[in-house]
Short mmCIF file of C-alpha atoms (C1' of nucleotides) in Angstrom, two decimals:
data_model
loop_
_atom_site.label_atom_id
_atom_site.label_comp_id
_atom_site.label_asym_id
_atom_site.label_seq_id
_atom_site.Cartn_x
_atom_site.Cartn_y
_atom_site.Cartn_z
CA MET K 1 0.18 -0.18 0.04
CA GLY K 2 2.79 2.17 -0.83
CA ALA K 3 1.04 5.24 -2.07
CA VAL K 4 2.44 8.84 -1.51
CA LYS K 5 2.98 8.75 2.20
CA GLY K 6 6.72 8.24 2.45
CA SER K 7 9.03 11.36 2.59
CA SER K 8 7.38 14.37 4.40
CA PRO K 9 7.66 17.51 3.01
CA LYS K 10 8.76 19.33 6.44
CA THR K 11 10.18 22.78 7.17
CA SER K 12 11.46 22.88 3.76
CA LYS K 13 12.73 26.12 2.29
CA GLY K 14 11.12 29.28 3.66
CA THR K 15 7.88 26.82 5.16
CA LEU K 16 6.88 26.95 8.71
CA GLY K 17 6.34 23.07 9.76
CA LYS K 18 4.56 21.32 12.50
CA ASP K 19 7.76 21.35 14.50
CA GLN K 20 8.92 23.84 17.33
CA PHE K 21 11.31 25.34 14.68
CA GLY K 22 9.03 28.59 14.72
CA GLU K 23 8.67 28.73 18.40
CA TYR K 24 12.73 28.64 18.67
CA LEU K 25 13.21 31.15 15.84
CA LYS K 26 10.63 33.80 17.32
CA HIS K 27 12.37 33.40 20.92
CA ILE K 28 15.96 33.49 19.23
CA LEU K 29 14.90 36.63 17.26
CA ARG K 30 13.40 38.64 20.40
CA LEU K 31 16.56 37.69 22.26
CA GLU K 32 18.74 38.56 19.72
CA HIS K 33 17.38 41.98 19.57
CA VAL K 34 18.48 42.02 23.59
CA SER K 35 21.94 40.72 23.01
CA SER K 36 23.49 39.01 20.15
CA PRO K 37 24.52 36.63 19.80
CA VAL K 38 22.36 34.40 21.90
CA SER K 39 23.36 31.93 24.74
CA THR K 40 22.21 28.33 25.09
CA SER K 41 21.03 29.54 28.63
CA ALA K 42 19.10 32.36 27.71
CA LEU K 43 17.21 30.46 25.27
CA SER K 44 16.70 27.53 27.60
CA GLU K 45 15.17 29.89 30.26
CA SER K 46 13.06 31.50 27.38
CA MET K 47 11.99 28.43 26.12
CA LYS K 48 11.35 26.67 28.95
CA VAL K 49 13.29 23.54 28.39
CA ALA K 50 16.80 22.06 29.69
CA PRO K 51 19.77 23.13 28.31
CA SER K 52 20.72 19.75 26.80
CA THR K 53 17.18 20.08 24.62
CA VAL K 54 18.19 23.53 23.37
CA THR K 55 21.95 22.54 22.05
CA ASP K 56 20.11 19.54 20.39
CA MET K 57 17.64 22.04 18.65
CA LEU K 58 20.43 24.06 17.92
CA LYS K 59 22.31 21.66 15.97
CA ARG K 60 18.81 20.96 13.85
CA LEU K 61 18.05 24.60 13.44
CA ALA K 62 21.91 24.85 12.22
CA GLY K 63 21.49 21.65 9.85
CA LYS K 64 18.51 23.74 8.35
CA LYS K 65 20.79 26.81 7.86
CA LEU K 66 18.58 28.54 10.15
CA ILE K 67 21.02 29.66 12.47
CA ASN K 68 24.71 30.36 12.38
CA TYR K 69 25.95 28.21 15.48
CA VAL K 70 29.30 28.34 16.87
CA PRO K 71 29.29 25.75 19.72
CA TYR K 72 29.85 27.31 23.03
CA HIS K 73 29.61 30.71 21.30
CA GLY K 74 26.08 31.15 20.79
CA ILE K 75 23.95 31.79 17.50
CA THR K 76 22.76 34.13 15.69
CA LEU K 77 19.99 34.07 12.71
CA THR K 78 21.20 33.50 9.37
CA PRO K 79 18.90 35.71 6.71
CA GLU K 80 16.89 32.88 6.27
CA GLY K 81 16.49 32.23 9.71
CA GLU K 82 15.61 35.61 10.08
CA LYS K 83 12.95 35.92 7.53
CA LEU K 84 11.20 32.54 8.59
CA ALA K 85 11.05 33.96 12.36
CA VAL K 86 9.57 37.12 11.18
CA LYS K 87 7.16 35.01 9.29
CA ALA K 88 6.30 33.12 12.17
CA ILE K 89 5.57 36.15 14.27
CA ARG K 90 3.45 37.87 11.56
CA ARG K 91 1.64 34.38 11.43
CA HIS K 92 1.00 34.46 15.21
CA ARG K 93 0.05 38.09 15.31
CA ILE K 94 -2.51 37.65 12.51
CA VAL K 95 -4.24 34.73 13.85
CA GLU K 96 -4.58 36.52 17.52
CA ARG K 97 -5.99 39.40 15.27
CA PHE K 98 -8.48 36.78 14.03
CA LEU K 99 -9.65 35.29 17.31
CA THR K 100 -10.26 38.86 18.76
CA ASP K 101 -11.78 40.45 15.75
CA MET K 102 -13.43 37.94 14.38
CA LEU K 103 -14.17 35.34 17.05
CA GLY K 104 -14.39 37.76 20.14
CA PHE K 105 -11.86 36.31 21.95
CA GLU K 106 -10.41 38.63 24.65
CA TRP K 107 -7.03 39.39 24.28
CA HIS K 108 -5.61 37.42 27.17
CA GLU K 109 -6.87 34.24 25.43
CA ALA K 110 -5.96 34.85 22.05
CA HIS K 111 -2.20 34.31 22.67
CA GLU K 112 -2.39 30.94 23.95
CA GLU K 113 -5.19 30.12 21.36
CA ALA K 114 -3.16 31.14 18.46
CA LEU K 115 -0.39 29.01 19.52
CA LEU K 116 -2.67 25.85 19.09
CA PHE K 117 -3.12 26.12 15.35
CA GLU K 118 -1.11 28.99 13.83
CA ASN K 119 1.52 26.41 13.04
CA ASP K 120 -0.58 24.36 10.95
CA ILE K 121 -2.45 26.61 8.76
CA SER K 122 -1.33 27.15 5.11
CA ASP K 123 0.43 30.32 3.85
CA GLU K 124 -2.86 31.08 1.84
CA VAL K 125 -4.93 30.80 4.74
CA GLU K 126 -3.01 32.92 6.41
CA ARG K 127 -2.92 35.64 3.46
CA ARG K 128 -6.61 35.50 3.45
CA LEU K 129 -7.12 35.55 6.77
CA TYR K 130 -5.10 38.87 6.76
CA SER K 131 -7.10 40.22 3.84
CA ALA K 132 -10.47 39.38 5.92
CA LEU K 133 -9.29 41.16 8.78
CA ASN K 134 -8.32 44.41 6.67
CA ARG K 135 -4.48 44.18 6.79
CA PRO K 136 -4.23 45.14 10.11
CA LYS K 137 -1.12 46.82 11.49
CA VAL K 138 -0.95 45.35 14.79
CA CYS K 139 -1.84 42.50 17.23
CA PRO K 140 -4.14 42.76 20.19
CA HIS K 141 -1.59 43.87 22.16
CA GLY K 142 0.00 46.47 20.19
CA TYR K 143 2.50 44.62 18.59
CA PRO K 144 3.28 45.35 14.78
CA ILE K 145 2.31 42.78 12.36
CA PRO K 146 5.66 42.52 10.39
CA THR K 147 6.99 41.69 6.89
CA LYS K 148 10.39 42.53 7.67
CA VAL K 149 12.87 42.29 10.80
CA GLU K 150 12.77 46.03 11.09
CA ASP K 151 8.64 46.19 11.77
CA VAL K 152 9.35 43.56 14.63
CA LEU K 153 10.76 45.75 16.97
CA VAL K 154 9.24 47.96 19.35
CA GLU K 155 9.90 51.06 21.19
CA GLU K 156 10.30 49.86 24.84
CA VAL K 157 9.76 52.89 26.52
CA THR K 158 7.99 51.45 29.78
CA LEU K 159 4.99 52.92 31.53
CA TYR K 160 7.46 52.70 34.91
CA SER K 161 9.78 54.97 33.24
CA LEU K 162 7.57 57.83 33.22
CA GLU K 163 7.82 60.54 35.73
CA PRO K 164 5.20 62.47 37.70
CA GLY K 165 3.51 64.73 35.34
CA GLU K 166 4.23 62.88 32.23
CA GLN K 167 1.77 61.63 29.78
CA ALA K 168 1.88 58.88 27.43
CA GLU K 169 -0.10 56.80 25.34
CA VAL K 170 -0.17 53.19 25.81
CA MET K 171 1.55 51.20 22.66
CA SER K 172 1.70 47.77 23.51
CA VAL K 173 1.57 45.38 26.59
CA LYS K 174 3.49 42.28 27.29
CA ASP K 175 1.57 39.34 25.90
CA ASP K 176 2.36 36.15 27.54
CA ASP K 177 0.83 36.24 30.99
CA PRO K 178 -3.05 35.81 30.49
CA GLU K 179 -3.80 36.64 34.16
CA MET K 180 -1.53 40.16 34.06
CA LEU K 181 -3.45 40.76 30.63
CA ARG K 182 -6.67 40.02 32.32
CA PHE K 183 -5.71 42.12 35.34
CA MET K 184 -4.81 44.79 32.99
CA ALA K 185 -7.90 44.80 31.06
CA SER K 186 -9.63 45.42 34.62
CA LEU K 187 -7.74 48.52 34.80
CA GLY K 188 -8.54 49.84 31.21
CA ILE K 189 -4.90 49.23 30.19
CA LYS K 190 -4.67 48.44 26.56
CA PRO K 191 -3.37 49.88 23.61
CA GLY K 192 -4.58 53.30 22.49
CA VAL K 193 -5.16 54.43 25.72
CA LYS K 194 -3.93 57.82 27.42
CA VAL K 195 -1.96 57.59 30.59
CA LYS K 196 -0.59 60.27 33.03
CA VAL K 197 2.06 59.49 35.78
CA GLU K 198 0.52 61.54 39.22
CA VAL K 199 2.58 60.01 42.04
CA LYS K 200 5.46 57.61 41.71
CA ASP K 201 6.80 55.88 44.93
CA PRO K 202 10.30 55.11 45.44
CA PHE K 203 12.10 51.98 45.85
CA LYS K 204 10.05 50.21 42.77
CA GLY K 205 7.05 51.50 44.79
CA PRO K 206 3.51 51.75 42.88
CA MET K 207 2.56 54.55 40.82
CA GLN K 208 -0.61 56.64 41.10
CA THR K 209 -1.84 57.24 37.39
CA MET K 210 -4.77 58.23 35.45
CA VAL K 211 -5.69 55.62 32.92
CA GLY K 212 -8.03 57.38 30.74
CA LYS K 213 -10.21 59.09 32.98
CA GLN K 214 -9.80 56.43 36.09
CA LYS K 215 -7.56 56.68 38.69
CA ARG K 216 -5.53 53.57 38.98
CA THR K 217 -2.63 52.26 41.22
CA VAL K 218 -0.05 50.67 39.00
CA GLY K 219 2.45 48.22 40.57
CA TRP K 220 6.39 47.94 39.50
CA HIS K 221 5.72 44.41 37.70
CA LEU K 222 2.83 45.83 35.70
CA ALA K 223 4.32 49.17 34.91
CA ASN K 224 6.99 47.29 33.38
CA ALA K 225 5.08 45.01 30.94
CA VAL K 226 3.30 48.32 29.71
CA PHE K 227 4.85 50.33 26.90
CA VAL K 228 4.01 53.84 26.16
CA LYS K 229 5.22 56.46 23.74
CA LYS K 230 5.35 60.02 25.70
CA LEU K 231 3.22 62.68 24.61
CA ARG K 232 4.01 66.30 24.37
CA MET X 1 13.67 22.93 33.81
CA GLY X 2 11.27 20.40 34.93
CA ALA X 3 8.35 22.65 34.54
CA VAL X 4 4.90 21.55 33.35
CA LYS X 5 6.03 19.83 30.66
CA GLY X 6 6.33 16.09 31.09
CA SER X 7 3.04 14.15 30.82
CA SER X 8 0.79 15.43 27.68
CA PRO X 9 -2.49 15.84 28.09
CA LYS X 10 -3.26 14.13 24.74
CA THR X 11 -6.52 12.76 23.57
CA SER X 12 -8.27 12.74 27.10
CA LYS X 13 -11.94 11.99 27.53
CA GLY X 14 -13.96 13.37 24.78
CA THR X 15 -11.44 15.52 23.35
CA LEU X 16 -9.80 15.22 19.70
CA GLY X 17 -6.24 15.69 19.97
CA LYS X 18 -3.30 16.10 17.29
CA ASP X 19 -3.07 12.67 16.23
CA GLN X 20 -4.75 10.40 13.78
CA PHE X 21 -7.57 9.45 16.04
CA GLY X 22 -10.13 11.60 14.79
CA GLU X 23 -9.32 10.91 11.04
CA TYR X 24 -9.18 7.09 11.89
CA LEU X 25 -12.85 7.87 13.59
CA LYS X 26 -14.18 9.51 10.94
CA HIS X 27 -13.68 7.03 8.36
CA ILE X 28 -14.64 3.70 10.83
CA LEU X 29 -17.91 5.98 11.24
CA ARG X 30 -18.43 6.06 7.51
CA LEU X 31 -17.30 2.28 6.82
CA GLU X 32 -19.72 1.32 9.63
CA HIS X 33 -22.44 3.16 7.80
CA VAL X 34 -21.63 0.75 4.69
CA SER X 35 -20.98 -2.52 6.84
CA SER X 36 -20.53 -3.06 10.27
CA PRO X 37 -18.43 -4.29 11.73
CA VAL X 38 -15.49 -2.68 9.72
CA SER X 39 -12.57 -4.88 8.68
CA THR X 40 -8.83 -4.07 8.98
CA SER X 41 -8.84 -4.28 5.29
CA ALA X 42 -11.62 -1.79 4.80
CA LEU X 43 -9.92 0.89 6.98
CA SER X 44 -6.69 0.24 5.68
CA GLU X 45 -7.90 0.81 1.98
CA SER X 46 -10.04 3.65 2.99
CA MET X 47 -7.06 5.36 5.14
CA LYS X 48 -4.30 4.37 2.54
CA VAL X 49 -1.61 2.84 4.93
CA ALA X 50 -0.74 -0.71 5.51
CA PRO X 51 -3.19 -3.46 7.20
CA SER X 52 -0.26 -3.72 9.96
CA THR X 53 -0.78 -0.09 10.48
CA VAL X 54 -4.30 -0.51 10.91
CA THR X 55 -3.96 -2.88 13.36
CA ASP X 56 -1.58 -0.88 15.26
CA MET X 57 -3.68 1.67 15.55
CA LEU X 58 -6.65 -0.23 16.53
CA LYS X 59 -4.91 -1.42 19.38
CA ARG X 60 -4.55 2.15 20.28
CA LEU X 61 -7.82 2.88 19.93
CA ALA X 62 -9.41 0.10 21.46
CA GLY X 63 -7.03 1.04 24.59
CA LYS X 64 -8.49 4.35 24.69
CA LYS X 65 -12.09 2.74 24.75
CA LEU X 66 -12.77 4.38 21.35
CA ILE X 67 -13.67 1.02 19.70
CA ASN X 68 -15.12 -2.27 20.22
CA TYR X 69 -12.29 -4.63 18.84
CA VAL X 70 -12.44 -8.26 18.28
CA PRO X 71 -8.98 -9.22 16.85
CA TYR X 72 -10.00 -11.06 13.55
CA HIS X 73 -13.62 -9.98 13.54
CA GLY X 74 -13.64 -6.15 13.09
CA ILE X 75 -14.49 -3.23 14.99
CA THR X 76 -17.55 -1.04 15.97
CA LEU X 77 -17.31 2.39 17.77
CA THR X 78 -18.17 2.14 21.46
CA PRO X 79 -20.55 5.25 22.14
CA GLU X 80 -17.49 7.29 23.04
CA GLY X 81 -15.50 6.67 20.05
CA GLU X 82 -19.09 7.49 18.05
CA LYS X 83 -19.31 10.83 19.97
CA LEU X 84 -15.59 11.68 19.37
CA ALA X 85 -16.11 10.65 15.31
CA VAL X 86 -19.29 12.90 14.98
CA LYS X 87 -17.53 15.60 16.70
CA ALA X 88 -14.77 15.25 14.15
CA ILE X 89 -17.04 15.16 11.44
CA ARG X 90 -18.73 18.24 12.69
CA ARG X 91 -15.48 20.20 13.27
CA HIS X 92 -14.32 19.26 9.64
CA ARG X 93 -17.34 21.05 8.04
CA ILE X 94 -17.54 23.93 10.47
CA VAL X 95 -13.90 24.75 9.09
CA GLU X 96 -14.50 23.79 5.60
CA ARG X 97 -17.57 26.44 5.97
CA PHE X 98 -15.18 28.86 7.56
CA LEU X 99 -12.68 28.66 4.75
CA THR X 100 -15.15 28.99 1.97
CA ASP X 101 -17.63 31.38 3.75
CA MET X 102 -15.03 33.59 5.84
CA LEU X 103 -11.84 33.35 3.59
CA GLY X 104 -13.44 32.68 0.18
CA PHE X 105 -11.94 29.88 -0.69
CA GLU X 106 -13.42 27.44 -3.59
CA TRP X 107 -15.05 24.14 -2.04
CA HIS X 108 -12.22 22.20 -3.65
CA GLU X 109 -9.67 23.76 -1.92
CA ALA X 110 -11.60 23.83 1.40
CA HIS X 111 -11.41 19.99 1.94
CA GLU X 112 -7.81 19.88 2.14
CA GLU X 113 -7.07 23.09 3.76
CA ALA X 114 -9.75 22.08 6.63
CA LEU X 115 -7.68 18.87 7.12
CA LEU X 116 -4.51 21.10 8.11
CA PHE X 117 -5.38 22.64 10.98
CA GLU X 118 -8.38 21.33 11.95
CA ASN X 119 -7.21 19.11 14.48
CA ASP X 120 -5.53 21.98 16.23
CA ILE X 121 -8.09 24.03 17.22
CA SER X 122 -9.56 24.33 20.55
CA ASP X 123 -13.61 23.39 21.15
CA GLU X 124 -13.78 27.02 22.00
CA VAL X 125 -12.67 28.23 18.66
CA GLU X 126 -14.62 25.79 17.04
CA ARG X 127 -17.72 26.83 18.67
CA ARG X 128 -17.18 30.93 18.08
CA LEU X 129 -16.51 29.65 14.39
CA TYR X 130 -19.72 28.10 14.12
CA SER X 131 -21.39 31.16 15.84
CA ALA X 132 -19.88 33.49 13.30
CA LEU X 133 -20.83 31.81 10.68
CA ASN X 134 -24.35 31.96 11.67
CA ARG X 135 -24.83 28.39 12.81
CA PRO X 136 -24.83 26.86 8.91
CA LYS X 137 -26.63 23.36 8.71
CA VAL X 138 -24.05 21.97 5.99
CA CYS X 139 -20.84 22.06 4.72
CA PRO X 140 -19.52 23.27 1.33
CA HIS X 141 -20.53 20.40 -0.16
CA GLY X 142 -23.89 19.84 1.11
CA TYR X 143 -23.21 17.54 4.08
CA PRO X 144 -24.97 18.02 7.35
CA ILE X 145 -22.87 19.68 10.25
CA PRO X 146 -23.71 17.33 12.92
CA THR X 147 -24.46 17.06 16.80
CA LYS X 148 -25.36 13.41 16.87
CA VAL X 149 -24.74 10.00 14.81
CA GLU X 150 -28.16 10.54 12.75
CA ASP X 151 -27.25 13.81 11.52
CA VAL X 152 -24.15 12.56 9.84
CA LEU X 153 -25.96 10.19 7.75
CA VAL X 154 -27.16 11.52 4.26
CA GLU X 155 -29.63 10.31 1.39
CA GLU X 156 -27.61 8.35 -0.68
CA VAL X 157 -29.72 9.11 -4.19
CA THR X 158 -27.08 9.45 -6.74
CA LEU X 159 -27.63 11.69 -9.87
CA TYR X 160 -26.58 8.50 -12.13
CA SER X 161 -29.79 6.76 -10.60
CA LEU X 162 -32.17 9.24 -11.91
CA GLU X 163 -34.21 8.32 -15.17
CA PRO X 164 -34.77 10.09 -18.20
CA GLY X 165 -37.50 13.05 -17.32
CA GLU X 166 -37.08 12.77 -13.52
CA GLN X 167 -36.14 16.02 -11.85
CA ALA X 168 -33.86 16.64 -8.76
CA GLU X 169 -32.15 18.76 -6.38
CA VAL X 170 -28.64 18.48 -5.82
CA MET X 171 -27.84 17.75 -2.13
CA SER X 172 -24.49 17.03 -1.95
CA VAL X 173 -21.20 15.80 -3.71
CA LYS X 174 -18.30 13.35 -2.75
CA ASP X 175 -15.81 16.21 -1.03
CA ASP X 176 -12.56 14.21 -1.43
CA ASP X 177 -11.38 14.49 -4.96
CA PRO X 178 -10.43 18.41 -5.72
CA GLU X 179 -10.29 18.05 -9.34
CA MET X 180 -13.42 16.28 -9.55
CA LEU X 181 -14.81 19.01 -7.33
CA ARG X 182 -13.26 21.85 -9.77
CA PHE X 183 -14.64 20.31 -12.66
CA MET X 184 -18.21 19.83 -11.20
CA ALA X 185 -18.16 23.55 -10.10
CA SER X 186 -17.37 24.23 -14.06
CA LEU X 187 -20.42 22.32 -14.68
CA GLY X 188 -22.41 24.22 -12.44
CA ILE X 189 -23.24 21.40 -10.15
CA LYS X 190 -23.32 22.47 -6.68
CA PRO X 191 -25.47 21.66 -3.56
CA GLY X 192 -29.07 23.37 -4.18
CA VAL X 193 -29.05 23.37 -8.00
CA LYS X 194 -31.93 21.90 -10.07
CA VAL X 195 -31.15 18.93 -12.51
CA LYS X 196 -33.36 17.04 -14.85
CA VAL X 197 -32.11 14.10 -16.83
CA GLU X 198 -33.04 13.93 -20.51
CA VAL X 199 -31.24 11.19 -22.03
CA LYS X 200 -29.33 8.14 -20.42
CA ASP X 201 -26.85 5.96 -22.23
CA PRO X 202 -27.03 2.20 -21.36
CA PHE X 203 -23.70 0.44 -20.31
CA LYS X 204 -22.74 3.13 -17.61
CA GLY X 205 -22.72 5.49 -20.41
CA PRO X 206 -23.03 9.58 -20.07
CA MET X 207 -26.51 11.26 -19.38
CA GLN X 208 -27.63 14.44 -20.96
CA THR X 209 -29.32 16.41 -18.04
CA MET X 210 -30.07 19.80 -17.69
CA VAL X 211 -28.14 21.59 -14.54
CA GLY X 212 -29.76 24.77 -14.01
CA LYS X 213 -30.54 26.27 -17.40
CA GLN X 214 -27.68 24.42 -19.03
CA LYS X 215 -27.14 21.40 -21.23
CA ARG X 216 -24.50 19.50 -19.66
CA THR X 217 -22.98 15.94 -20.18
CA VAL X 218 -22.33 13.97 -17.22
CA GLY X 219 -20.09 10.74 -17.15
CA TRP X 220 -21.21 7.66 -15.19
CA HIS X 221 -18.31 8.27 -12.31
CA LEU X 222 -19.18 11.96 -11.89
CA ALA X 223 -22.80 11.28 -11.72
CA ASN X 224 -22.29 8.71 -9.21
CA ALA X 225 -20.17 11.43 -6.98
CA VAL X 226 -23.58 13.75 -6.99
CA PHE X 227 -26.30 12.90 -4.28
CA VAL X 228 -29.95 14.36 -5.15
CA LYS X 229 -33.22 14.72 -3.91
CA LYS X 230 -36.20 13.90 -6.59
CA LEU X 231 -38.52 16.42 -7.07
CA ARG X 232 -41.94 16.35 -7.69
"C1'" DC Q 1 -13.35 -32.25 8.79
"C1'" DT Q 2 -9.60 -31.10 6.29
"C1'" DT Q 3 -7.02 -27.81 3.60
"C1'" DG Q 4 -5.63 -23.89 1.89
"C1'" DA Q 5 -6.36 -18.70 0.44
"C1'" DA Q 6 -7.62 -14.55 2.22
"C1'" DA Q 7 -7.47 -11.65 6.02
"C1'" DT Q 8 -5.29 -10.51 10.02
"C1'" DT Q 9 -1.97 -9.92 13.73
"C1'" DT Q 10 2.52 -10.08 15.34
"C1'" DT Q 11 7.32 -9.27 14.54
"C1'" DG Q 12 10.92 -6.60 14.35
"C1'" DA Q 13 12.48 -1.97 12.54
"C1'" DC Q 14 12.47 2.63 11.11
"C1'" DT Q 15 11.84 7.56 11.24
"C1'" DA Q 16 11.10 12.22 13.07
"C1'" DA Q 17 10.37 15.52 16.94
"C1'" DC Q 18 10.61 16.11 21.03
"C1'" DC Q 19 12.40 16.04 25.94
"C1'" DC Q 20 15.94 15.11 30.24
"C1'" DA Q 21 19.59 14.08 33.72
"C1'" DA Q 22 24.35 13.23 34.56
"C1'" DA Q 23 28.79 13.10 33.05
"C1'" DT Q 24 32.21 15.64 30.70
"C1'" DT Q 25 34.45 19.49 28.50
"C1'" DA Q 26 35.34 24.39 27.16
"C1'" DT Q 27 35.64 29.15 28.36
"C1'" DA Q 28 36.52 33.30 30.45
"C1'" DA Q 29 37.74 35.65 34.65
"C1'" DT Q 30 40.28 35.99 38.72
"C1'" DA O 1 47.06 28.33 36.53
"C1'" DT O 2 42.70 27.59 38.85
"C1'" DT O 3 37.90 27.35 39.19
"C1'" DA O 4 32.87 28.27 38.80
"C1'" DT O 5 29.88 28.48 34.89
"C1'" DA O 6 28.46 27.52 30.62
"C1'" DA O 7 27.52 24.42 27.01
"C1'" DT O 8 27.96 19.96 24.92
"C1'" DT O 9 27.88 15.19 24.67
"C1'" DT O 10 26.17 10.84 26.41
"C1'" DG O 11 22.54 7.82 26.92
"C1'" DG O 12 18.10 7.56 27.55
"C1'" DG O 13 12.87 7.98 27.00
"C1'" DT O 14 8.43 9.33 24.75
"C1'" DT O 15 4.81 9.50 21.25
"C1'" DA O 16 3.09 9.16 16.85
"C1'" DG O 17 3.03 7.04 12.92
"C1'" DT O 18 4.57 4.28 9.31
"C1'" DC O 19 6.01 -0.51 6.75
"C1'" DA O 20 7.64 -5.21 5.08
"C1'" DA O 21 7.68 -9.86 6.16
"C1'" DA O 22 6.71 -13.77 8.84
"C1'" DA O 23 3.45 -16.00 11.46
"C1'" DT O 24 -1.42 -16.87 12.69
"C1'" DT O 25 -6.27 -17.16 12.43
"C1'" DT O 26 -10.78 -17.76 9.83
"C1'" DC O 27 -13.61 -19.46 6.62
"C1'" DA O 28 -15.71 -21.56 2.71
"C1'" DA O 29 -15.27 -25.35 -0.64
"C1'" DG O 30 -14.55 -29.57 -1.20
#
DNA sequence: CTTGAAATTTTGACTAACCCAAATTATAAT
DNA sequence: ATTATAATTTGGGTTAGTCAAAATTTCAAG
């Protein structure tokens, strides 16, 4: 019953597969933005897998020419790898947007729901999804939907960096903690909202702020998960 | 980095997993409709895998109590298995509908695109998809979107069974051959369309028919892939 | 009631993606 | 030069899927 099964296509040239490659690439791209080359331990922590697992994966990624891997000296993305990473991030954000805009999910659910099937849709579905959504510029958490590396990066001015009296617009928020997102939503913090710092306690203490027209107290952790653009 | 990885949730009680279980269950349900219990060879042919592969799978399916498996004597679905099979079919048809209605895919593409990610979406996404689609009754090929076994079955009166002079409405068409679907579309054959047989050649010869207002010649194979409801 | 073909299962492997702990080895900083 | 830390290797493990070939069972025909 031979048939057409045998050799699987897999992650062939410019395609995202069912594997974890996309996930790894996403993390590498983000980490590289912080410090390049990326260390095994950084990836291990970020991916929440053992260092030995990472080393394994690096060898496979290197085999596919997606990363430059110098044992003991960290890795960088190859142009190919970078392209795929951007593609994976783009897809994730489009799917998130689909989940919130077309299916009515809350933003704290979108991230994890997207992870479930984003790696299995075809490029064509992604394209059509994007069109059907009206070619949005950002994901529900305010991050850009990129076409190239430069688009991925975001101004990382945190709410916490503001001083009393300063005003700003929320641009994006950390998207990986559903509980925090839920809480942020309850405070009215989301992309597009205007904030103004009134009081800032020392020693990483909480801030008294205006979120829109509401008085809100915001702790250090949360204030560091909110990215803003200063106004005036 | 122990974390929460270890034991995977997998196909736990009433849930469809990433595995092939859903696919097998779908096929078993269909085959059981034809003749029950279902034989290994029938499944092997239908799934396009070797008989030994099927036997393996049957043991796993039986382990999960989804089928009643008597070695050498075929299988039947357990109530559980039947429920899951219906669920898998329902999901497939909802996703197909999503692809055609919301993303504009052609019906011949929908089937295969759906297969790519239908097993990875959560129940919640399925539910919301269904609502967003306005709770449709059938898939793009005219098959019902079921909630229970009885809904899955379809009247199997083929276009070929009609005699000259008889009129009918197309209810559904075989959904598993993209090329045939494409050709059907080119002839204007799709669910809802009215057909009338004018001439029927003997020896499995072609039929002269009216499809809507168009004169069409339809061969035996195609005429047997079109299911109709007689009119008047 | 035997026999043999057909159907089915078992056996023994294989691939591919993951993943980990423990032992070993390399690097870099003192 | 020493040593702590980081990284890799070694040696396992799992799950999911697949197959060909050998062995077994069934069933129907004689």
